[in-house]
PDB file of C-alpha atoms in Angstrom:
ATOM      1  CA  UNK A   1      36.759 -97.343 -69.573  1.00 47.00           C
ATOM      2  CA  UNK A   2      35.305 -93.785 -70.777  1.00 56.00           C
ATOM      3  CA  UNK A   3      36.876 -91.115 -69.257  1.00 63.00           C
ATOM      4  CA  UNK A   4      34.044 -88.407 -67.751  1.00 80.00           C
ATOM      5  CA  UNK A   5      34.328 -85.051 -68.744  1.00 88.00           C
ATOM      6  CA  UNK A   6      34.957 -82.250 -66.606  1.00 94.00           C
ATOM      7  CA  UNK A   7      31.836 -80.201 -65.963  1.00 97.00           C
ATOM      8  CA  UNK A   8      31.686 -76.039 -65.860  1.00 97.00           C
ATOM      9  CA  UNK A   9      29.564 -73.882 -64.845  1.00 98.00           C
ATOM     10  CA  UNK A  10      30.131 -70.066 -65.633  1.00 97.00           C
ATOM     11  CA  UNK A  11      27.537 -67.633 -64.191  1.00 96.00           C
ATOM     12  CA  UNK A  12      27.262 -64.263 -65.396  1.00 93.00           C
ATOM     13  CA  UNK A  13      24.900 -61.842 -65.450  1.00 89.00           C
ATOM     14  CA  UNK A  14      23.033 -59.918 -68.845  1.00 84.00           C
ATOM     15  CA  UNK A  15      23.833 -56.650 -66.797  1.00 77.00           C
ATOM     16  CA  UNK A  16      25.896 -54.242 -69.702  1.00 69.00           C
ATOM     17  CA  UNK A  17      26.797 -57.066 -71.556  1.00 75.00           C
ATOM     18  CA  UNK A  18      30.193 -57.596 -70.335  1.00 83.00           C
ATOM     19  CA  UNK A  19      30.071 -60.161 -68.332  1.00 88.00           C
ATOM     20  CA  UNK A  20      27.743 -62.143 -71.064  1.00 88.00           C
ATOM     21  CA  UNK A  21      30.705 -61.451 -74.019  1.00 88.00           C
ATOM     22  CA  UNK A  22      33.066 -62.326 -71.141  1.00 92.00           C
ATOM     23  CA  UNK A  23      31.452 -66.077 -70.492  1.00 94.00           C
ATOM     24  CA  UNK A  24      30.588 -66.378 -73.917  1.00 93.00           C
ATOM     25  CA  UNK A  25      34.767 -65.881 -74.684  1.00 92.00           C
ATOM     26  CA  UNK A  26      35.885 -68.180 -71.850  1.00 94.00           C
ATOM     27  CA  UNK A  27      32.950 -71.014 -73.033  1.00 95.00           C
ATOM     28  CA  UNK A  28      35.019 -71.211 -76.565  1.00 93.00           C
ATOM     29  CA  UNK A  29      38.139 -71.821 -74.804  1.00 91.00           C
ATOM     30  CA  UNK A  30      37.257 -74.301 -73.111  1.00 94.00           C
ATOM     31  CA  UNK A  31      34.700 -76.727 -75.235  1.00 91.00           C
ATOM     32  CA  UNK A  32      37.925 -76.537 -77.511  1.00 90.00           C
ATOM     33  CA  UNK A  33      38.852 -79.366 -74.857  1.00 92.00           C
ATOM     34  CA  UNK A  34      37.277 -82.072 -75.649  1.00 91.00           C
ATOM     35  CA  UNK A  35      37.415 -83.721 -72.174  1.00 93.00           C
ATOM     36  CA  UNK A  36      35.360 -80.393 -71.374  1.00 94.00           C
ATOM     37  CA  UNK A  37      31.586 -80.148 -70.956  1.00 96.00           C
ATOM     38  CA  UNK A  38      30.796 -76.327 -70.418  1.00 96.00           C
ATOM     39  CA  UNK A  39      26.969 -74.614 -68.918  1.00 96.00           C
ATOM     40  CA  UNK A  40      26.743 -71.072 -68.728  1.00 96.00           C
ATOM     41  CA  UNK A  41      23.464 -69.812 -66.398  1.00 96.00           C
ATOM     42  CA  UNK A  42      22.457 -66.247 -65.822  1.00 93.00           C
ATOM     43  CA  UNK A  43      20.494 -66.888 -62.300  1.00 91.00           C
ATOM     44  CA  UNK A  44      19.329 -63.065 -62.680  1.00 87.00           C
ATOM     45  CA  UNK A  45      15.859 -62.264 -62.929  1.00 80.00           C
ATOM     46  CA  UNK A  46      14.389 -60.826 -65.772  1.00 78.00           C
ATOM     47  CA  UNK A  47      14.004 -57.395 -65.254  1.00 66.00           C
ATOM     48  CA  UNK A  48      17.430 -56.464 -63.659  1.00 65.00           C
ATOM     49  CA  UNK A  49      19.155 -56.383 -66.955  1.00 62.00           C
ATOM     50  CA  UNK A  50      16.319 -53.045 -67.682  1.00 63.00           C
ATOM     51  CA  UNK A  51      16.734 -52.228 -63.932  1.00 65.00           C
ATOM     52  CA  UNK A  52      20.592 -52.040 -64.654  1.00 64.00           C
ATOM     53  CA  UNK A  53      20.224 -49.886 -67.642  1.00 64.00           C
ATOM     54  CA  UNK A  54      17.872 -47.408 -65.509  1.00 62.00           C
ATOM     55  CA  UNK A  55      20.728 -46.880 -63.035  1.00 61.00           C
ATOM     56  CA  UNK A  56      23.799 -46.587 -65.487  1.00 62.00           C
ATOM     57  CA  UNK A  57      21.734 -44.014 -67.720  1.00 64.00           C
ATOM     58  CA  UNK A  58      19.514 -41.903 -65.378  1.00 68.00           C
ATOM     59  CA  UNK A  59      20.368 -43.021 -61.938  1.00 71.00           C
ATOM     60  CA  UNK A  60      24.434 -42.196 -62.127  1.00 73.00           C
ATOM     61  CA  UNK A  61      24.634 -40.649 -59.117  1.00 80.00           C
ATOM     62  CA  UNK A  62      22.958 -43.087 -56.992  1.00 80.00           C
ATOM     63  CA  UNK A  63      24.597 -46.118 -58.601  1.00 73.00           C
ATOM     64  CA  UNK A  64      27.731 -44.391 -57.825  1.00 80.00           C
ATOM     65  CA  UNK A  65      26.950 -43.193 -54.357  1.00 84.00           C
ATOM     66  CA  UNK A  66      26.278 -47.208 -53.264  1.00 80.00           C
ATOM     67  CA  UNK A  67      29.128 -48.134 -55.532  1.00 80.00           C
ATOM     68  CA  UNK A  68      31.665 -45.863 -53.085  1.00 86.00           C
ATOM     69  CA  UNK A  69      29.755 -46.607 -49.241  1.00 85.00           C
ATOM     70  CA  UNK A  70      29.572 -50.539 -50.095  1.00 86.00           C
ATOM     71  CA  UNK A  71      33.648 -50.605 -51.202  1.00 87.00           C
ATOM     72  CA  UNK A  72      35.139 -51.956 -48.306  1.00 85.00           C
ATOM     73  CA  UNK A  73      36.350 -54.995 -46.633  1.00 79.00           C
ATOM     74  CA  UNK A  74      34.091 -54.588 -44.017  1.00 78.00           C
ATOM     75  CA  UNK A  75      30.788 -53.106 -46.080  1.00 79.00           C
ATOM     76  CA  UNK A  76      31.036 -55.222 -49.374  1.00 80.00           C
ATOM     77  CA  UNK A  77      28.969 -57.738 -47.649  1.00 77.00           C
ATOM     78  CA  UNK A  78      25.910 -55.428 -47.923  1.00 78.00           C
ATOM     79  CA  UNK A  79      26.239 -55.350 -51.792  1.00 75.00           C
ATOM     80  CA  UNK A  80      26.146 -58.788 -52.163  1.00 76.00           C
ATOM     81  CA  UNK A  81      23.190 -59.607 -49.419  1.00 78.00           C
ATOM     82  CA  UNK A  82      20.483 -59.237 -52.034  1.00 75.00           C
ATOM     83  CA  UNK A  83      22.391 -62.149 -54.141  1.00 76.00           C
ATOM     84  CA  UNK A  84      22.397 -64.507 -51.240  1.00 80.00           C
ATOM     85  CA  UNK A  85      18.822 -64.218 -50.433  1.00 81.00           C
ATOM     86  CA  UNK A  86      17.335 -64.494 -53.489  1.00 85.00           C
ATOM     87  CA  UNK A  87      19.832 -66.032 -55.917  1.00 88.00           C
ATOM     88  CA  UNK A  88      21.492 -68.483 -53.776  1.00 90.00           C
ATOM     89  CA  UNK A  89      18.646 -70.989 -53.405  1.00 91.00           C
ATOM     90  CA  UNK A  90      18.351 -70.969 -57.581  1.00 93.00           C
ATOM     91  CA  UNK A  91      22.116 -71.270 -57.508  1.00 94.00           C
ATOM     92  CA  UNK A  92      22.049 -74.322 -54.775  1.00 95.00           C
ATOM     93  CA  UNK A  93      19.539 -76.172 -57.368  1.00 96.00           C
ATOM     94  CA  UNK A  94      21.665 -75.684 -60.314  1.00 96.00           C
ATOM     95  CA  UNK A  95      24.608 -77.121 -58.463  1.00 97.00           C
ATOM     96  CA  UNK A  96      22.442 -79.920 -57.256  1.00 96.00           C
ATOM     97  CA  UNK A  97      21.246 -80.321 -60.896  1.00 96.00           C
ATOM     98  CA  UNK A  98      24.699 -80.523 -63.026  1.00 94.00           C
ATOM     99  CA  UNK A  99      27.292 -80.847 -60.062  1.00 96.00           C
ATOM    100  CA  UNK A 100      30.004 -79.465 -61.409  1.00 97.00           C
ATOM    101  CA  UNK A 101      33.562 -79.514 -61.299  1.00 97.00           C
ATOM    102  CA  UNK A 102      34.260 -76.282 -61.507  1.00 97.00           C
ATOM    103  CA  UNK A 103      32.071 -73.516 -61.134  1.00 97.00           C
ATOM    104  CA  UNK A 104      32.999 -69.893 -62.793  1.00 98.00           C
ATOM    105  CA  UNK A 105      31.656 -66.541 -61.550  1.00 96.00           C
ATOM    106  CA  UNK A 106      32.828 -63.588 -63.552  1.00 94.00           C
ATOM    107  CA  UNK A 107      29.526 -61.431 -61.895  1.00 92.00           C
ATOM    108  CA  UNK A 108      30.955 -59.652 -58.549  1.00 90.00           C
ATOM    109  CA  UNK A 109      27.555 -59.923 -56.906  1.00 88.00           C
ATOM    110  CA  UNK A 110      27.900 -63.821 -57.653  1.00 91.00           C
ATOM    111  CA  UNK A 111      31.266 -64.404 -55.700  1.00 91.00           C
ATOM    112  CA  UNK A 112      30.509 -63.830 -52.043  1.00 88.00           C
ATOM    113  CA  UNK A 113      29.384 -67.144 -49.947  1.00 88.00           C
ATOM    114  CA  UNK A 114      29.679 -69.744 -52.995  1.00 91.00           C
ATOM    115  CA  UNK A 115      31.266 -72.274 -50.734  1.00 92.00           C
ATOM    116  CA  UNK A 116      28.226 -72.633 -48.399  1.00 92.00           C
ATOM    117  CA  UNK A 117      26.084 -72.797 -51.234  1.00 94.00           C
ATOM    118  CA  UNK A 118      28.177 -75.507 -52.837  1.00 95.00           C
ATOM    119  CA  UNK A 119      28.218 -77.579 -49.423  1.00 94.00           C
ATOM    120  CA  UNK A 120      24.446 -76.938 -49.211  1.00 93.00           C
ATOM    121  CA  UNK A 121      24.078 -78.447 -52.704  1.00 95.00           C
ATOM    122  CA  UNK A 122      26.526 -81.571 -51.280  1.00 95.00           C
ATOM    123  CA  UNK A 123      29.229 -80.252 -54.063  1.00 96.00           C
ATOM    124  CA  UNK A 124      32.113 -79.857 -51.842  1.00 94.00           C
ATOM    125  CA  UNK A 125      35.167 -81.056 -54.049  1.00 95.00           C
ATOM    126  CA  UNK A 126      34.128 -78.471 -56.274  1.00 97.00           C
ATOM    127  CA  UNK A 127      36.407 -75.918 -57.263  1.00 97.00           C
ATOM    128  CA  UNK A 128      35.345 -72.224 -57.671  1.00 97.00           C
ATOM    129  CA  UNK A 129      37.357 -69.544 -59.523  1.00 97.00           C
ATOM    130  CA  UNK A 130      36.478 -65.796 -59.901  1.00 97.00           C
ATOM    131  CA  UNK A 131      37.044 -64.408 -63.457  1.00 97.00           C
ATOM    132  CA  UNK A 132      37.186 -60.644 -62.523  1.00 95.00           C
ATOM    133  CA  UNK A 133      35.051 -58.725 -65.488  1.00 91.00           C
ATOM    134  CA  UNK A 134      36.668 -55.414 -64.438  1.00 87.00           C
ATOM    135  CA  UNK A 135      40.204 -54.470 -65.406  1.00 84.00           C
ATOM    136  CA  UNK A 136      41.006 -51.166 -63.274  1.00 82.00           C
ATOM    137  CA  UNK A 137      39.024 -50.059 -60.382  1.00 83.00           C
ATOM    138  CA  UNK A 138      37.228 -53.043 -58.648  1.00 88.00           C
ATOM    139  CA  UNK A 139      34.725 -53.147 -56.106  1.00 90.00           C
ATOM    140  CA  UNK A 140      36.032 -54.913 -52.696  1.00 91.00           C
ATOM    141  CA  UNK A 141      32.799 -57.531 -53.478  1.00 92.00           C
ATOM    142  CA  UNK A 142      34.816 -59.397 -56.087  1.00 94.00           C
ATOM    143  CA  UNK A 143      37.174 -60.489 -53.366  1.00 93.00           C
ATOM    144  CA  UNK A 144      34.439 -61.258 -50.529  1.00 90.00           C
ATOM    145  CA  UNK A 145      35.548 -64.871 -51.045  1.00 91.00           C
ATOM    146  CA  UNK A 146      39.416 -64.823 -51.075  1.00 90.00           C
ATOM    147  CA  UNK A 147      39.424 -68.270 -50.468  1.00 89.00           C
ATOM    148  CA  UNK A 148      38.421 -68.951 -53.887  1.00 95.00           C
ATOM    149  CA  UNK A 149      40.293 -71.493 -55.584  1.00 97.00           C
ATOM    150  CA  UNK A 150      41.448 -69.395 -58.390  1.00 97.00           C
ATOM    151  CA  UNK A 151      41.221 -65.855 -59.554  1.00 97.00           C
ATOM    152  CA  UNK A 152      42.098 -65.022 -63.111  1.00 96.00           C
ATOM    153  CA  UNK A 153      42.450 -61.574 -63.645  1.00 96.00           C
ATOM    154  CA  UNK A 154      42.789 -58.740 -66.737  1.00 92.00           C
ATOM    155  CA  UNK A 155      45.559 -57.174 -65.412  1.00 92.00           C
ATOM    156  CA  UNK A 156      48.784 -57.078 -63.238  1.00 94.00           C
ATOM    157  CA  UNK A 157      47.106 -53.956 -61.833  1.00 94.00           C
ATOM    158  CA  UNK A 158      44.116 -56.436 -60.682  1.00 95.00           C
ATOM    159  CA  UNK A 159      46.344 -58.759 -59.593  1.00 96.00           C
ATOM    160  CA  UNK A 160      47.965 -56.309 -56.986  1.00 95.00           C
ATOM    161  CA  UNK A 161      44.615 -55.170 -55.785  1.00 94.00           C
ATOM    162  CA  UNK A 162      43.287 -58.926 -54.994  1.00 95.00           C
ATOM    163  CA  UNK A 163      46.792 -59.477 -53.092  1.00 95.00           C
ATOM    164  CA  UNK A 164      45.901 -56.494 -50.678  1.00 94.00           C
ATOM    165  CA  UNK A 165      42.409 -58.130 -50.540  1.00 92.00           C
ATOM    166  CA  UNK A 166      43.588 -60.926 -49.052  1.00 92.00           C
ATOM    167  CA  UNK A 167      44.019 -63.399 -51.897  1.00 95.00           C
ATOM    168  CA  UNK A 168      47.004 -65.205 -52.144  1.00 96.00           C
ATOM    169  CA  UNK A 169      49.286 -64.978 -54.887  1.00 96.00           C
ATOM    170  CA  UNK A 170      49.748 -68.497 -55.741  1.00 96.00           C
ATOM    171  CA  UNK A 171      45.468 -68.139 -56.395  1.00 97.00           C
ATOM    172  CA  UNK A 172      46.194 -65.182 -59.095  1.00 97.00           C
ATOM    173  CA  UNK A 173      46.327 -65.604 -62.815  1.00 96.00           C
ATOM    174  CA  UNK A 174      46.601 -62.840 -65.592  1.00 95.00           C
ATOM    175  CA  UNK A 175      44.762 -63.858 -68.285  1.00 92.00           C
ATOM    176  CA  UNK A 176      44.622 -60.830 -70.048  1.00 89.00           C
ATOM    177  CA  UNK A 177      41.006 -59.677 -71.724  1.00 84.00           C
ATOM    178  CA  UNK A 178      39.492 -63.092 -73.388  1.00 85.00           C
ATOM    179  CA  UNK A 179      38.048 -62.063 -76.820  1.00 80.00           C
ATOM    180  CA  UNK A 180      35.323 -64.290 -78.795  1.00 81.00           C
ATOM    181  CA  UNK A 181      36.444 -65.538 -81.841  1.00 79.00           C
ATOM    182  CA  UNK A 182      34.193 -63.665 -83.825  1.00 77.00           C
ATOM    183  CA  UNK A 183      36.778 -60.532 -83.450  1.00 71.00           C
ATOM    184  CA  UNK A 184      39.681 -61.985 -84.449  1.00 66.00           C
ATOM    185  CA  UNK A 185      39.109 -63.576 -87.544  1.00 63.00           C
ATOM    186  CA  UNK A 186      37.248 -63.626 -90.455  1.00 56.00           C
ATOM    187  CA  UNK A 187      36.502 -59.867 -91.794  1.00 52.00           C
ATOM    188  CA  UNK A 188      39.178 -56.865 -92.442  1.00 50.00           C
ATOM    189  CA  UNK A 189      38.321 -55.161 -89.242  1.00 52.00           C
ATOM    190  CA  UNK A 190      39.487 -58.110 -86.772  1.00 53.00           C
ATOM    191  CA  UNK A 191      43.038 -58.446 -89.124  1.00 58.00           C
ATOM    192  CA  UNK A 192      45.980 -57.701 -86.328  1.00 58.00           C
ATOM    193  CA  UNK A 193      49.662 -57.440 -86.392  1.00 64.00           C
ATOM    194  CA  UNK A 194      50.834 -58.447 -83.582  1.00 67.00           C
ATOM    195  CA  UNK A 195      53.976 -56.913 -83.503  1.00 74.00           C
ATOM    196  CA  UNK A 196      52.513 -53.712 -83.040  1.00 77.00           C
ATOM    197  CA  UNK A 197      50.793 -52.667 -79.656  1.00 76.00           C
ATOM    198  CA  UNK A 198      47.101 -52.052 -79.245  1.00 72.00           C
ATOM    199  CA  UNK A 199      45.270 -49.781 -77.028  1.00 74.00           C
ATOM    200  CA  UNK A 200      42.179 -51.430 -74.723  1.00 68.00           C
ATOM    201  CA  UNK A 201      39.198 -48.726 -74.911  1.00 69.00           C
ATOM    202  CA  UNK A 202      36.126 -49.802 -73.114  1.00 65.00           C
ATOM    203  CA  UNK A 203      33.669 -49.234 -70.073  1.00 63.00           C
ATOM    204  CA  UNK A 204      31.860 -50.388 -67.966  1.00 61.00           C
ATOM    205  CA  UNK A 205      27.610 -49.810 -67.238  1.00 60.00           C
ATOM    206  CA  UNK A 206      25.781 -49.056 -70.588  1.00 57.00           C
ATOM    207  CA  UNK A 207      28.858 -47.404 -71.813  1.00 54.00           C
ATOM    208  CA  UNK A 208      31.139 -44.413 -71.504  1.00 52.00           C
ATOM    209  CA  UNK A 209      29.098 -41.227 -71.477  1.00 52.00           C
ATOM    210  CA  UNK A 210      30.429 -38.485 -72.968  1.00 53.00           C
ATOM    211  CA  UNK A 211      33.793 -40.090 -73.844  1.00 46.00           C
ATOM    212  CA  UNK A 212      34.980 -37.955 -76.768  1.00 42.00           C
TER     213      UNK A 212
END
């Protein structure tokens, strides 16, 4: 008797490229399982990727302003509204369409309300785990859903963060900061020695501004 293989779905969003590179890294984890079968859907529009850029390069203040009144317990729910009305019904046909295992959000606005969506799409045994995208300061959306079968997270400082959320400990994982393959071998550049330690420089948005 064949054996069916597990099916994942990571969603992610084209928004600063992060969370693309991010699915992109976990996706060559796991199809080196061969009892794996791994989808990765963007349910975005197109246009919010350009919409994104507008706010992280010219609209800073803004972006920020509804970044700080929307992070709370209590007000997180309004940053993730716009996902549930118009994403949710694409997401509920996907689900219907592959029913998956295991679905994998690493996209904050794609976390909150996943388990109605899943019931709606009659995929109820199906797990759902958030792969936080952020390794510092994180908006309260990413834990609108601590019920969430699984949380793997960048950092112990994450990990402490999601506990006061609400999420319990035995649902936390550090993971660390998946990398793709194509940085850690094959060229000079990507040659490490691991017995020395590294330093993590990045950022979030369309970049870091005027870093240096």
């Amino acid at each position: 008797m064949i054996a069916m293989k597990k099916r994942i779905l990571i969603l992610y969003a084209k928004t600063g490229g992060g969370h693309r590179s991010l699915a992109l890294a976990l996706s060559e984890v796991l199809q080196s399982n061969p009892d794996v079968d791994v989808s990765l859907f963007d349910p975005f529009p197109q246009g919010v990727e350009k919409s994104y850029e507008v706010f992280g390069s010219s609209l800073r203040f803004l972006w920020g302003l509804i970044w700080h009144l929307t992070n709370s317990r209590l007000l997180s729910f309004i940053a993730a509204f716009p996902s549930k009305v118009f994403l949710y019904p694409k997401l509920a046909r996907k689900f219907r369409e592959i029913k998956p295992d295991v679905v994998v959000t690493n996209h904050p606005l794609l976390c909150s309300g996943l388990r109605r969506v899943l019931h709606k799409a009659q995929c109820d045994q199906t797990k759902i785990v958030v792969h936080v995208a952020d390794p510092f300061t994180l908006h309260a959306v990413w834990f609108s859903s601590p019920d969430s079968d699984m949380f793997l997270l960048p950092t112990e400082q994450t990990k402490k963060l999601a506990i006061s959320y609400g999420v319990p400990p035995t649902s936390c994982e550090v993971v660390g900061w998946l990398l793709r393959s194509q940085f850690l071998s094959g060229s000079k550049r990507a040659t490490y020695q691991t017995e020395l330690p590294y330093v993590f420089i990045g950022s979030g948005g369309q970049g870091g501004g005027n870093t240096f």
